[in-house]
Each structure stands twice: as structure tokens, then as C-alpha cells.
């Protein structure tokens, strides 16, 4: 008889997705305000790049922790494929909730995006290592990007891009989560 | 993980796609730095990688879409996915793959922190190698049967 796994995983994906989205939003806001309130570093390694590294480290483990949460709830063997599904769902939830939290923050501080954009541009303009042409291209791109994000289409596009990337990366860490945390059942190895 | 498993092909397609996209727009022709900066490949990875040109490999005249460590991780993961079905299952592998994975993760974290604190310097190649080890260990862990897990409970 084919083995089925009726245990619902949406709770785990939702809870972990929301927590990780909160953490990533908090990290990016903290680093964003730090950047706004400090002088341009004049280096390519700005607080914004630190933010990317931290968010990367946090986001990619959401799928793994969702699997850990699911295992903690049911304590039953889990198929690898189930881990992948939990991972991709969690990744999408992280992207969705991050977008929602960012929009909510814009209601609290509507000037945040403009201030952050100005701080980023000021930082790029103060970098001495880059040729003027490259600086100009980067500034133009940042300006266009922030203008895009101010529109509904831009927000949907960013959400879709983040959902695809976070979903794909968390699929892989969801698989890893099964191997690291799920109780073993040799009949489920593939 | 066997060739006949649909999940293996899902893993291969996802890791292969991520790796090819991470190689950046320079893979598909000669472009300028400005075109690189507005490319969808770079935009896709901008929330998960610092993408500093000075810390990345170049494809043609422009940097890849991710830094050298990230391309190592994605490349190591994809290379591992390709050879996963022919890596033999062994009790040594089952027992030590998680400690190996955690050690390699720790190695990368130490490398990042030590560089940030100016304790030591690293190169694009050293970061590539460290990233490749991490990607390869991760995919090998996924393909290992009967893993000896590390208990988080006392």
C-alpha cells in the first residue's frame, strides 16, 4: 500500500516564514537607518552590502527550520520531497511577509525609502575605487529601482522575483532539513 | 539518491538553473558594466549577495551575478548534484557527513568574520574553494542515506 503523509505543513511554513520575514525586515531596517544616519563610507562594502549578507544567511535557513518545526510537531519520518515542498512554501511565505512588513513600515515612516536611496547614492558617489562611468550606471540603476518599487507593478515584480529565489533556495535547505532533523525511516529513503 | 527518482531531477534542475543564472549576463554575450548593473540576473540575487565587483569573478568584461563565495556554493552544489548518483553510500559517509557539513559551514563563517575584522585576508579563489566545499557538502548530505543525526536535545 502506498504510504501517505497527511500531516499538514502549512502551519510550520507560515509560522517560520513569518518569523524569518520579521527578522529580515528588522535587519534591513536597522542597517538602513544606520546607513541613513551615518556618513558615506566611501567603500563598496557598505552597510547595505552587510545587510545583503546577513539577509542571505537568515533567509536560506528558513526552509530548514520549517522542517525542524514540522518534525517537532509530529515527530514522524518525513519524505525528502515533503521537505522540498515545506522549503519552497516557506521561502514564498518569507518573500510575501517581507513585502507586507516593508509596506507596513512605509506607513510608519513614509520617508524611509527616499532617505535610504539618497544614502546609497551618496555612498556610491563617494567611492574612489570606481570609474565615473560605473558610478553613474550604479546611481541610475538605484534611482530607477527605487522608482519602480514605488509602483504596484514594481512591488509585484519584486515579490515575484523574491518568491522564485527564496523558494528555490529554501527547497534545497528544506531537503537538508529532512536529512538533519527528521526521524529516520529506511523505507522512505530514495 | 537515484537517477530514477523524480526528486533527483528536481534537485538537478533547480541547482543547475540557479548556477547558470548566477554566472550572470556576461555568459550570453559582451555587455557593458551599466547593462550588467540593470540585468535581471544581478537583480535576482541582489537580496542574497553583496555582488561586489572587486570580490567577484568576471565573465567577459562584467562580474558574475554573485560573488566568488556564492558562485562556489552554487557551483559546488550543482557539481555535487551531477555526480550524486555515483557517489557510493558508505557507513563512513552516513556517520560523518553532518560533522563535515557543519565544519565547512564554520570554516566559511570564520573566514567571513576574520576578513571583516581584518584578522586575515582572503582571495577570490580561496572564497570560491570554501564556497564549493559548502555546496558540495550540502548536496552530499541530501543524497546520503541513513544519516547519523546530531541530537539537539540533551
mmCIF file of N, CA and C in Angstrom, chain A residues 23-151:
data_model
loop_
_atom_site.group_PDB
_atom_site.id
_atom_site.type_symbol
_atom_site.label_atom_id
_atom_site.label_comp_id
_atom_site.label_asym_id
_atom_site.label_seq_id
_atom_site.Cartn_x
_atom_site.Cartn_y
_atom_site.Cartn_z
ATOM 1 N N UNK A 23 12.452 38.899 11.003
ATOM 2 C CA UNK A 23 13.885 39.068 11.282
ATOM 3 C C UNK A 23 14.573 39.803 10.133
ATOM 4 N N UNK A 24 14.294 39.366 8.890
ATOM 5 C CA UNK A 24 14.978 40.010 7.750
ATOM 6 C C UNK A 24 14.553 41.479 7.609
ATOM 7 N N UNK A 25 13.253 41.748 7.871
ATOM 8 C CA UNK A 25 12.809 43.145 7.785
ATOM 9 C C UNK A 25 13.497 43.972 8.870
ATOM 10 N N UNK A 26 13.570 43.405 10.081
ATOM 11 C CA UNK A 26 14.216 44.128 11.183
ATOM 12 C C UNK A 26 15.689 44.396 10.872
ATOM 13 N N UNK A 27 16.369 43.376 10.317
ATOM 14 C CA UNK A 27 17.795 43.545 9.980
ATOM 15 C C UNK A 27 17.962 44.622 8.915
ATOM 16 N N UNK A 28 17.139 44.551 7.861
ATOM 17 C CA UNK A 28 17.326 45.531 6.780
ATOM 18 C C UNK A 28 16.946 46.937 7.236
ATOM 19 N N UNK A 29 15.933 47.059 8.112
ATOM 20 C CA UNK A 29 15.572 48.395 8.610
ATOM 21 C C UNK A 29 16.667 48.953 9.515
ATOM 22 N N UNK A 30 17.202 48.089 10.395
ATOM 23 C CA UNK A 30 18.257 48.537 11.313
ATOM 24 C C UNK A 30 19.463 49.034 10.523
ATOM 25 N N UNK A 31 19.874 48.238 9.547
ATOM 26 C CA UNK A 31 21.046 48.620 8.759
ATOM 27 C C UNK A 31 20.715 49.831 7.881
ATOM 28 N N UNK A 32 19.469 49.887 7.390
ATOM 29 C CA UNK A 32 19.033 51.031 6.586
ATOM 30 C C UNK A 32 19.121 52.327 7.377
ATOM 31 N N UNK A 33 18.599 52.325 8.608
ATOM 32 C CA UNK A 33 18.649 53.546 9.433
ATOM 33 C C UNK A 33 20.079 53.897 9.829
ATOM 34 N N UNK A 34 20.878 52.842 10.056
ATOM 35 C CA UNK A 34 22.285 53.105 10.377
ATOM 36 C C UNK A 34 22.961 53.822 9.213
ATOM 37 N N UNK A 35 22.642 53.358 8.014
ATOM 38 C CA UNK A 35 23.251 53.954 6.821
ATOM 39 C C UNK A 35 22.747 55.386 6.607
ATOM 40 N N UNK A 36 21.449 55.593 6.841
ATOM 41 C CA UNK A 36 20.878 56.933 6.659
ATOM 42 C C UNK A 36 21.520 57.937 7.628
ATOM 43 N N UNK A 37 21.763 57.451 8.850
ATOM 44 C CA UNK A 37 22.237 58.369 9.892
ATOM 45 C C UNK A 37 23.752 58.432 10.022
ATOM 46 N N UNK A 38 24.480 57.836 9.076
ATOM 47 C CA UNK A 38 25.940 57.944 9.176
ATOM 48 C C UNK A 38 26.498 58.526 7.876
ATOM 49 N N UNK A 39 27.741 58.923 7.954
ATOM 50 C CA UNK A 39 28.412 59.496 6.790
ATOM 51 C C UNK A 39 28.672 58.396 5.757
ATOM 52 N N UNK A 40 28.721 58.739 4.461
ATOM 53 C CA UNK A 40 29.056 57.713 3.441
ATOM 54 C C UNK A 40 30.410 57.066 3.751
ATOM 55 N N UNK A 41 30.452 55.738 3.636
ATOM 56 C CA UNK A 41 31.695 55.038 3.998
ATOM 57 C C UNK A 41 32.763 55.185 2.906
ATOM 58 N N UNK A 42 32.323 55.450 1.670
ATOM 59 C CA UNK A 42 33.287 55.574 0.577
ATOM 60 C C UNK A 42 33.857 54.234 0.166
ATOM 61 N N UNK A 43 33.213 53.170 0.611
ATOM 62 C CA UNK A 43 33.703 51.829 0.298
ATOM 63 C C UNK A 43 32.591 51.030 -0.369
ATOM 64 N N UNK A 44 32.995 50.085 -1.217
ATOM 65 C CA UNK A 44 31.994 49.203 -1.832
ATOM 66 C C UNK A 44 31.328 48.336 -0.773
ATOM 67 N N UNK A 45 32.058 48.083 0.303
ATOM 68 C CA UNK A 45 31.483 47.259 1.367
ATOM 69 C C UNK A 45 30.729 48.169 2.333
ATOM 70 N N UNK A 46 29.537 48.568 1.937
ATOM 71 C CA UNK A 46 28.732 49.498 2.735
ATOM 72 C C UNK A 46 27.832 48.696 3.678
ATOM 73 N N UNK A 47 27.150 49.385 4.611
ATOM 74 C CA UNK A 47 26.183 48.674 5.457
ATOM 75 C C UNK A 47 25.123 47.941 4.625
ATOM 76 N N UNK A 48 24.792 48.470 3.433
ATOM 77 C CA UNK A 48 23.788 47.804 2.586
ATOM 78 C C UNK A 48 24.276 46.430 2.130
ATOM 79 N N UNK A 49 25.593 46.323 1.854
ATOM 80 C CA UNK A 49 26.110 45.020 1.439
ATOM 81 C C UNK A 49 26.131 44.068 2.626
ATOM 82 N N UNK A 50 26.419 44.618 3.814
ATOM 83 C CA UNK A 50 26.380 43.791 5.026
ATOM 84 C C UNK A 50 24.962 43.256 5.227
ATOM 85 N N UNK A 51 23.988 44.124 4.951
ATOM 86 C CA UNK A 51 22.581 43.730 5.068
ATOM 87 C C UNK A 51 22.283 42.548 4.150
ATOM 88 N N UNK A 52 22.793 42.601 2.896
ATOM 89 C CA UNK A 52 22.558 41.501 1.946
ATOM 90 C C UNK A 52 23.132 40.196 2.472
ATOM 91 N N UNK A 53 24.337 40.273 3.020
ATOM 92 C CA UNK A 53 24.988 39.056 3.514
ATOM 93 C C UNK A 53 24.192 38.475 4.677
ATOM 94 N N UNK A 54 23.786 39.343 5.610
ATOM 95 C CA UNK A 54 23.031 38.872 6.775
ATOM 96 C C UNK A 54 21.687 38.288 6.357
ATOM 97 N N UNK A 55 21.005 38.993 5.434
ATOM 98 C CA UNK A 55 19.697 38.511 4.993
ATOM 99 C C UNK A 55 19.839 37.170 4.286
ATOM 100 N N UNK A 56 20.903 37.033 3.489
ATOM 101 C CA UNK A 56 21.164 35.759 2.807
ATOM 102 C C UNK A 56 21.317 34.643 3.829
ATOM 103 N N UNK A 57 22.146 34.907 4.838
ATOM 104 C CA UNK A 57 22.388 33.883 5.857
ATOM 105 C C UNK A 57 21.101 33.500 6.573
ATOM 106 N N UNK A 58 20.241 34.479 6.793
ATOM 107 C CA UNK A 58 18.994 34.205 7.520
ATOM 108 C C UNK A 58 17.994 33.495 6.605
ATOM 109 N N UNK A 59 17.772 34.080 5.433
ATOM 110 C CA UNK A 59 16.698 33.611 4.551
ATOM 111 C C UNK A 59 16.874 32.164 4.109
ATOM 112 N N UNK A 60 18.103 31.779 3.777
ATOM 113 C CA UNK A 60 18.257 30.438 3.205
ATOM 114 C C UNK A 60 17.996 29.327 4.213
ATOM 115 N N UNK A 61 18.002 29.671 5.512
ATOM 116 C CA UNK A 61 17.767 28.617 6.506
ATOM 117 C C UNK A 61 16.302 28.501 6.921
ATOM 118 N N UNK A 62 15.426 29.318 6.348
ATOM 119 C CA UNK A 62 14.012 29.269 6.728
ATOM 120 C C UNK A 62 13.412 27.887 6.432
ATOM 121 N N UNK A 63 13.706 27.346 5.250
ATOM 122 C CA UNK A 63 13.165 26.037 4.869
ATOM 123 C C UNK A 63 13.599 24.950 5.836
ATOM 124 N N UNK A 64 14.864 25.014 6.221
ATOM 125 C CA UNK A 64 15.399 24.017 7.155
ATOM 126 C C UNK A 64 14.688 24.101 8.511
ATOM 127 N N UNK A 65 14.489 25.330 8.986
ATOM 128 C CA UNK A 65 13.842 25.483 10.295
ATOM 129 C C UNK A 65 12.356 25.154 10.235
ATOM 130 N N UNK A 66 11.727 25.363 9.074
ATOM 131 C CA UNK A 66 10.317 24.974 8.940
ATOM 132 C C UNK A 66 10.198 23.446 9.047
ATOM 133 N N UNK A 67 11.145 22.744 8.426
ATOM 134 C CA UNK A 67 11.148 21.276 8.541
ATOM 135 C C UNK A 67 11.379 20.884 9.996
ATOM 136 N N UNK A 68 12.280 21.577 10.665
ATOM 137 C CA UNK A 68 12.570 21.300 12.086
ATOM 138 C C UNK A 68 11.301 21.505 12.925
ATOM 139 N N UNK A 69 10.568 22.566 12.628
ATOM 140 C CA UNK A 69 9.333 22.865 13.349
ATOM 141 C C UNK A 69 8.288 21.779 13.092
ATOM 142 N N UNK A 70 8.184 21.354 11.836
ATOM 143 C CA UNK A 70 7.223 20.313 11.452
ATOM 144 C C UNK A 70 7.551 18.995 12.161
ATOM 145 N N UNK A 71 8.837 18.662 12.170
ATOM 146 C CA UNK A 71 9.273 17.425 12.843
ATOM 147 C C UNK A 71 8.992 17.527 14.338
ATOM 148 N N UNK A 72 9.233 18.699 14.907
ATOM 149 C CA UNK A 72 8.970 18.910 16.332
ATOM 150 C C UNK A 72 7.498 18.723 16.661
ATOM 151 N N UNK A 73 6.624 19.074 15.724
ATOM 152 C CA UNK A 73 5.179 18.959 15.954
ATOM 153 C C UNK A 73 4.700 17.513 15.857
ATOM 154 N N UNK A 74 5.184 16.807 14.837
ATOM 155 C CA UNK A 74 4.638 15.477 14.561
ATOM 156 C C UNK A 74 5.582 14.333 14.895
ATOM 157 N N UNK A 75 6.863 14.624 14.939
ATOM 158 C CA UNK A 75 7.890 13.627 15.238
ATOM 159 C C UNK A 75 7.707 12.329 14.456
ATOM 160 N N UNK A 76 7.496 12.464 13.161
ATOM 161 C CA UNK A 76 7.340 11.292 12.301
ATOM 162 C C UNK A 76 8.325 11.380 11.144
ATOM 163 N N UNK A 77 8.688 10.205 10.582
ATOM 164 C CA UNK A 77 9.579 10.242 9.414
ATOM 165 C C UNK A 77 8.976 11.100 8.305
ATOM 166 N N UNK A 78 9.853 11.723 7.561
ATOM 167 C CA UNK A 78 9.410 12.677 6.537
ATOM 168 C C UNK A 78 10.080 12.321 5.221
ATOM 169 N N UNK A 79 9.311 12.313 4.134
ATOM 170 C CA UNK A 79 9.916 12.074 2.824
ATOM 171 C C UNK A 79 10.712 13.303 2.402
ATOM 172 N N UNK A 80 11.781 13.045 1.631
ATOM 173 C CA UNK A 80 12.605 14.160 1.144
ATOM 174 C C UNK A 80 11.773 15.164 0.360
ATOM 175 N N UNK A 81 10.882 14.634 -0.475
ATOM 176 C CA UNK A 81 10.051 15.505 -1.312
ATOM 177 C C UNK A 81 9.173 16.416 -0.471
ATOM 178 N N UNK A 82 8.723 15.861 0.663
ATOM 179 C CA UNK A 82 7.902 16.667 1.569
ATOM 180 C C UNK A 82 8.731 17.839 2.125
ATOM 181 N N UNK A 83 10.004 17.561 2.418
ATOM 182 C CA UNK A 83 10.912 18.615 2.888
ATOM 183 C C UNK A 83 11.071 19.705 1.834
ATOM 184 N N UNK A 84 11.150 19.281 0.551
ATOM 185 C CA UNK A 84 11.290 20.248 -0.534
ATOM 186 C C UNK A 84 10.048 21.141 -0.610
ATOM 187 N N UNK A 85 8.872 20.511 -0.455
ATOM 188 C CA UNK A 85 7.631 21.284 -0.535
ATOM 189 C C UNK A 85 7.537 22.266 0.638
ATOM 190 N N UNK A 86 7.903 21.776 1.831
ATOM 191 C CA UNK A 86 7.888 22.664 3.004
ATOM 192 C C UNK A 86 8.854 23.830 2.759
ATOM 193 N N UNK A 87 10.015 23.522 2.203
ATOM 194 C CA UNK A 87 11.030 24.546 1.949
ATOM 195 C C UNK A 87 10.549 25.603 0.975
ATOM 196 N N UNK A 88 10.001 25.148 -0.153
ATOM 197 C CA UNK A 88 9.569 26.128 -1.174
ATOM 198 C C UNK A 88 8.417 26.989 -0.641
ATOM 199 N N UNK A 89 7.501 26.350 0.100
ATOM 200 C CA UNK A 89 6.374 27.113 0.653
ATOM 201 C C UNK A 89 6.874 28.155 1.655
ATOM 202 N N UNK A 90 7.804 27.741 2.491
ATOM 203 C CA UNK A 90 8.350 28.673 3.491
ATOM 204 C C UNK A 90 9.051 29.841 2.802
ATOM 205 N N UNK A 91 9.819 29.536 1.758
ATOM 206 C CA UNK A 91 10.525 30.587 1.022
ATOM 207 C C UNK A 91 9.560 31.614 0.455
ATOM 208 N N UNK A 92 8.451 31.113 -0.102
ATOM 209 C CA UNK A 92 7.449 32.028 -0.669
ATOM 210 C C UNK A 92 6.808 32.869 0.446
ATOM 211 N N UNK A 93 6.523 32.218 1.578
ATOM 212 C CA UNK A 93 5.945 32.975 2.713
ATOM 213 C C UNK A 93 6.908 34.063 3.201
ATOM 214 N N UNK A 94 8.197 33.744 3.243
ATOM 215 C CA UNK A 94 9.182 34.747 3.684
ATOM 216 C C UNK A 94 9.123 35.957 2.745
ATOM 217 N N UNK A 95 9.078 35.669 1.437
ATOM 218 C CA UNK A 95 9.034 36.769 0.456
ATOM 219 C C UNK A 95 7.758 37.595 0.625
ATOM 220 N N UNK A 96 6.620 36.903 0.794
ATOM 221 C CA UNK A 96 5.336 37.620 0.900
ATOM 222 C C UNK A 96 5.295 38.467 2.177
ATOM 223 N N UNK A 97 5.653 37.846 3.303
ATOM 224 C CA UNK A 97 5.580 38.595 4.567
ATOM 225 C C UNK A 97 6.612 39.729 4.617
ATOM 226 N N UNK A 98 7.779 39.517 4.009
ATOM 227 C CA UNK A 98 8.774 40.600 3.970
ATOM 228 C C UNK A 98 8.208 41.799 3.221
ATOM 229 N N UNK A 99 7.527 41.514 2.098
ATOM 230 C CA UNK A 99 6.935 42.603 1.316
ATOM 231 C C UNK A 99 5.856 43.313 2.133
ATOM 232 N N UNK A 100 5.032 42.520 2.835
ATOM 233 C CA UNK A 100 3.956 43.107 3.639
ATOM 234 C C UNK A 100 4.538 43.975 4.767
ATOM 235 N N UNK A 101 5.545 43.425 5.477
ATOM 236 C CA UNK A 101 6.141 44.189 6.591
ATOM 237 C C UNK A 101 6.799 45.478 6.084
ATOM 238 N N UNK A 102 7.429 45.399 4.914
ATOM 239 C CA UNK A 102 8.068 46.599 4.361
ATOM 240 C C UNK A 102 7.018 47.659 4.030
ATOM 241 N N UNK A 103 5.881 47.202 3.474
ATOM 242 C CA UNK A 103 4.812 48.152 3.152
ATOM 243 C C UNK A 103 4.232 48.774 4.422
ATOM 244 N N UNK A 104 4.079 47.930 5.455
ATOM 245 C CA UNK A 104 3.566 48.450 6.730
ATOM 246 C C UNK A 104 4.532 49.512 7.282
ATOM 247 N N UNK A 105 5.838 49.237 7.152
ATOM 248 C CA UNK A 105 6.815 50.196 7.671
ATOM 249 C C UNK A 105 6.742 51.526 6.920
ATOM 250 N N UNK A 106 6.385 51.451 5.645
ATOM 251 C CA UNK A 106 6.264 52.691 4.866
ATOM 252 C C UNK A 106 5.113 53.566 5.371
ATOM 253 N N UNK A 107 4.120 52.927 6.010
ATOM 254 C CA UNK A 107 3.036 53.712 6.611
ATOM 255 C C UNK A 107 3.532 54.422 7.869
ATOM 256 N N UNK A 108 4.487 53.747 8.564
ATOM 257 C CA UNK A 108 5.033 54.331 9.797
ATOM 258 C C UNK A 108 6.037 55.436 9.461
ATOM 259 N N UNK A 109 6.910 55.159 8.488
ATOM 260 C CA UNK A 109 7.917 56.152 8.091
ATOM 261 C C UNK A 109 7.931 56.263 6.564
ATOM 262 N N UNK A 110 7.066 57.095 6.013
ATOM 263 C CA UNK A 110 6.960 57.178 4.544
ATOM 264 C C UNK A 110 8.248 57.669 3.866
ATOM 265 N N UNK A 111 9.106 58.355 4.637
ATOM 266 C CA UNK A 111 10.318 58.918 4.018
ATOM 267 C C UNK A 111 11.472 57.917 4.001
ATOM 268 N N UNK A 112 11.266 56.723 4.579
ATOM 269 C CA UNK A 112 12.392 55.778 4.711
ATOM 270 C C UNK A 112 13.035 55.450 3.363
ATOM 271 N N UNK A 113 12.208 55.081 2.379
ATOM 272 C CA UNK A 113 12.769 54.658 1.086
ATOM 273 C C UNK A 113 13.587 55.766 0.421
ATOM 274 N N UNK A 114 13.045 56.992 0.452
ATOM 275 C CA UNK A 114 13.775 58.111 -0.171
ATOM 276 C C UNK A 114 15.092 58.374 0.555
ATOM 277 N N UNK A 115 15.035 58.351 1.886
ATOM 278 C CA UNK A 115 16.259 58.597 2.665
ATOM 279 C C UNK A 115 17.294 57.501 2.421
ATOM 280 N N UNK A 116 16.791 56.263 2.329
ATOM 281 C CA UNK A 116 17.707 55.139 2.109
ATOM 282 C C UNK A 116 18.344 55.234 0.720
ATOM 283 N N UNK A 117 17.522 55.600 -0.265
ATOM 284 C CA UNK A 117 18.046 55.747 -1.630
ATOM 285 C C UNK A 117 19.118 56.847 -1.666
ATOM 286 N N UNK A 118 18.838 57.976 -1.015
ATOM 287 C CA UNK A 118 19.819 59.069 -1.011
ATOM 288 C C UNK A 118 21.114 58.655 -0.326
ATOM 289 N N UNK A 119 20.973 57.883 0.758
ATOM 290 C CA UNK A 119 22.176 57.424 1.477
ATOM 291 C C UNK A 119 22.992 56.477 0.594
ATOM 292 N N UNK A 120 22.292 55.595 -0.127
ATOM 293 C CA UNK A 120 23.004 54.658 -1.019
ATOM 294 C C UNK A 120 23.719 55.405 -2.139
ATOM 295 N N UNK A 121 23.027 56.377 -2.725
ATOM 296 C CA UNK A 121 23.631 57.142 -3.818
ATOM 297 C C UNK A 121 24.834 57.939 -3.312
ATOM 298 N N UNK A 122 24.679 58.548 -2.129
ATOM 299 C CA UNK A 122 25.794 59.331 -1.559
ATOM 300 C C UNK A 122 27.002 58.419 -1.330
ATOM 301 N N UNK A 123 26.716 57.195 -0.883
ATOM 302 C CA UNK A 123 27.822 56.262 -0.630
ATOM 303 C C UNK A 123 28.537 55.886 -1.927
ATOM 304 N N UNK A 124 27.751 55.607 -2.965
ATOM 305 C CA UNK A 124 28.360 55.219 -4.247
ATOM 306 C C UNK A 124 29.171 56.389 -4.818
ATOM 307 N N UNK A 125 28.629 57.583 -4.704
ATOM 308 C CA UNK A 125 29.348 58.756 -5.248
ATOM 309 C C UNK A 125 30.651 59.030 -4.515
ATOM 310 N N UNK A 126 30.741 58.564 -3.280
ATOM 311 C CA UNK A 126 31.976 58.828 -2.523
ATOM 312 C C UNK A 126 33.021 57.714 -2.674
ATOM 313 N N UNK A 127 32.685 56.683 -3.461
ATOM 314 C CA UNK A 127 33.651 55.586 -3.659
ATOM 315 C C UNK A 127 34.733 56.040 -4.644
ATOM 316 N N UNK A 128 35.963 55.960 -4.207
ATOM 317 C CA UNK A 128 37.044 56.428 -5.088
ATOM 318 C C UNK A 128 37.577 55.300 -5.982
ATOM 319 N N UNK A 129 37.242 54.032 -5.625
ATOM 320 C CA UNK A 129 37.803 52.900 -6.378
ATOM 321 C C UNK A 129 37.145 52.712 -7.747
ATOM 322 N N UNK A 130 35.941 53.295 -7.930
ATOM 323 C CA UNK A 130 35.183 53.018 -9.157
ATOM 324 C C UNK A 130 35.342 54.122 -10.197
ATOM 325 N N UNK A 131 35.421 53.759 -11.482
ATOM 326 C CA UNK A 131 35.427 54.783 -12.538
ATOM 327 C C UNK A 131 34.097 55.541 -12.555
ATOM 328 N N UNK A 132 34.140 56.787 -13.032
ATOM 329 C CA UNK A 132 32.941 57.643 -13.022
ATOM 330 C C UNK A 132 31.781 57.008 -13.787
ATOM 331 N N UNK A 133 32.109 56.336 -14.905
ATOM 332 C CA UNK A 133 31.054 55.729 -15.736
ATOM 333 C C UNK A 133 30.299 54.648 -14.946
ATOM 334 N N UNK A 134 31.053 53.835 -14.213
ATOM 335 C CA UNK A 134 30.430 52.766 -13.422
ATOM 336 C C UNK A 134 29.576 53.363 -12.306
ATOM 337 N N UNK A 135 30.099 54.422 -11.692
ATOM 338 C CA UNK A 135 29.344 55.069 -10.609
ATOM 339 C C UNK A 135 28.016 55.586 -11.137
ATOM 340 N N UNK A 136 28.087 56.228 -12.321
ATOM 341 C CA UNK A 136 26.885 56.813 -12.903
ATOM 342 C C UNK A 136 25.845 55.725 -13.206
ATOM 343 N N UNK A 137 26.337 54.601 -13.753
ATOM 344 C CA UNK A 137 25.429 53.484 -14.074
ATOM 345 C C UNK A 137 24.768 52.949 -12.807
ATOM 346 N N UNK A 138 25.558 52.846 -11.736
ATOM 347 C CA UNK A 138 25.012 52.318 -10.482
ATOM 348 C C UNK A 138 23.980 53.278 -9.888
ATOM 349 N N UNK A 139 24.284 54.556 -9.930
ATOM 350 C CA UNK A 139 23.354 55.557 -9.385
ATOM 351 C C UNK A 139 22.049 55.547 -10.185
ATOM 352 N N UNK A 140 22.166 55.513 -11.521
ATOM 353 C CA UNK A 140 20.967 55.463 -12.364
ATOM 354 C C UNK A 140 20.113 54.251 -12.045
ATOM 355 N N UNK A 141 20.801 53.119 -11.887
ATOM 356 C CA UNK A 141 20.084 51.874 -11.625
ATOM 357 C C UNK A 141 19.365 51.925 -10.279
ATOM 358 N N UNK A 142 20.049 52.455 -9.272
ATOM 359 C CA UNK A 142 19.432 52.552 -7.939
ATOM 360 C C UNK A 142 18.203 53.464 -7.999
ATOM 361 N N UNK A 143 18.354 54.577 -8.697
ATOM 362 C CA UNK A 143 17.237 55.524 -8.810
ATOM 363 C C UNK A 143 16.039 54.852 -9.499
ATOM 364 N N UNK A 144 16.328 54.178 -10.635
ATOM 365 C CA UNK A 144 15.245 53.502 -11.376
ATOM 366 C C UNK A 144 14.578 52.430 -10.521
ATOM 367 N N UNK A 145 15.421 51.699 -9.797
ATOM 368 C CA UNK A 145 14.921 50.604 -8.959
ATOM 369 C C UNK A 145 13.968 51.127 -7.884
ATOM 370 N N UNK A 146 14.357 52.210 -7.222
ATOM 371 C CA UNK A 146 13.510 52.769 -6.173
ATOM 372 C C UNK A 146 12.226 53.381 -6.759
ATOM 373 N N UNK A 147 12.331 53.964 -7.972
ATOM 374 C CA UNK A 147 11.134 54.495 -8.625
ATOM 375 C C UNK A 147 10.179 53.360 -8.957
ATOM 376 N N UNK A 148 10.734 52.243 -9.454
ATOM 377 C CA UNK A 148 9.922 51.053 -9.773
ATOM 378 C C UNK A 148 9.202 50.541 -8.533
ATOM 379 N N UNK A 149 9.957 50.483 -7.440
ATOM 380 C CA UNK A 149 9.397 49.902 -6.212
ATOM 381 C C UNK A 149 8.284 50.749 -5.626
ATOM 382 N N UNK A 150 8.205 51.990 -6.066
ATOM 383 C CA UNK A 150 7.143 52.863 -5.548
ATOM 384 C C UNK A 150 5.810 52.578 -6.235
ATOM 385 N N UNK A 151 5.826 51.758 -7.309
ATOM 386 C CA UNK A 151 4.573 51.443 -8.017
ATOM 387 C C UNK A 151 4.096 50.038 -7.640
#
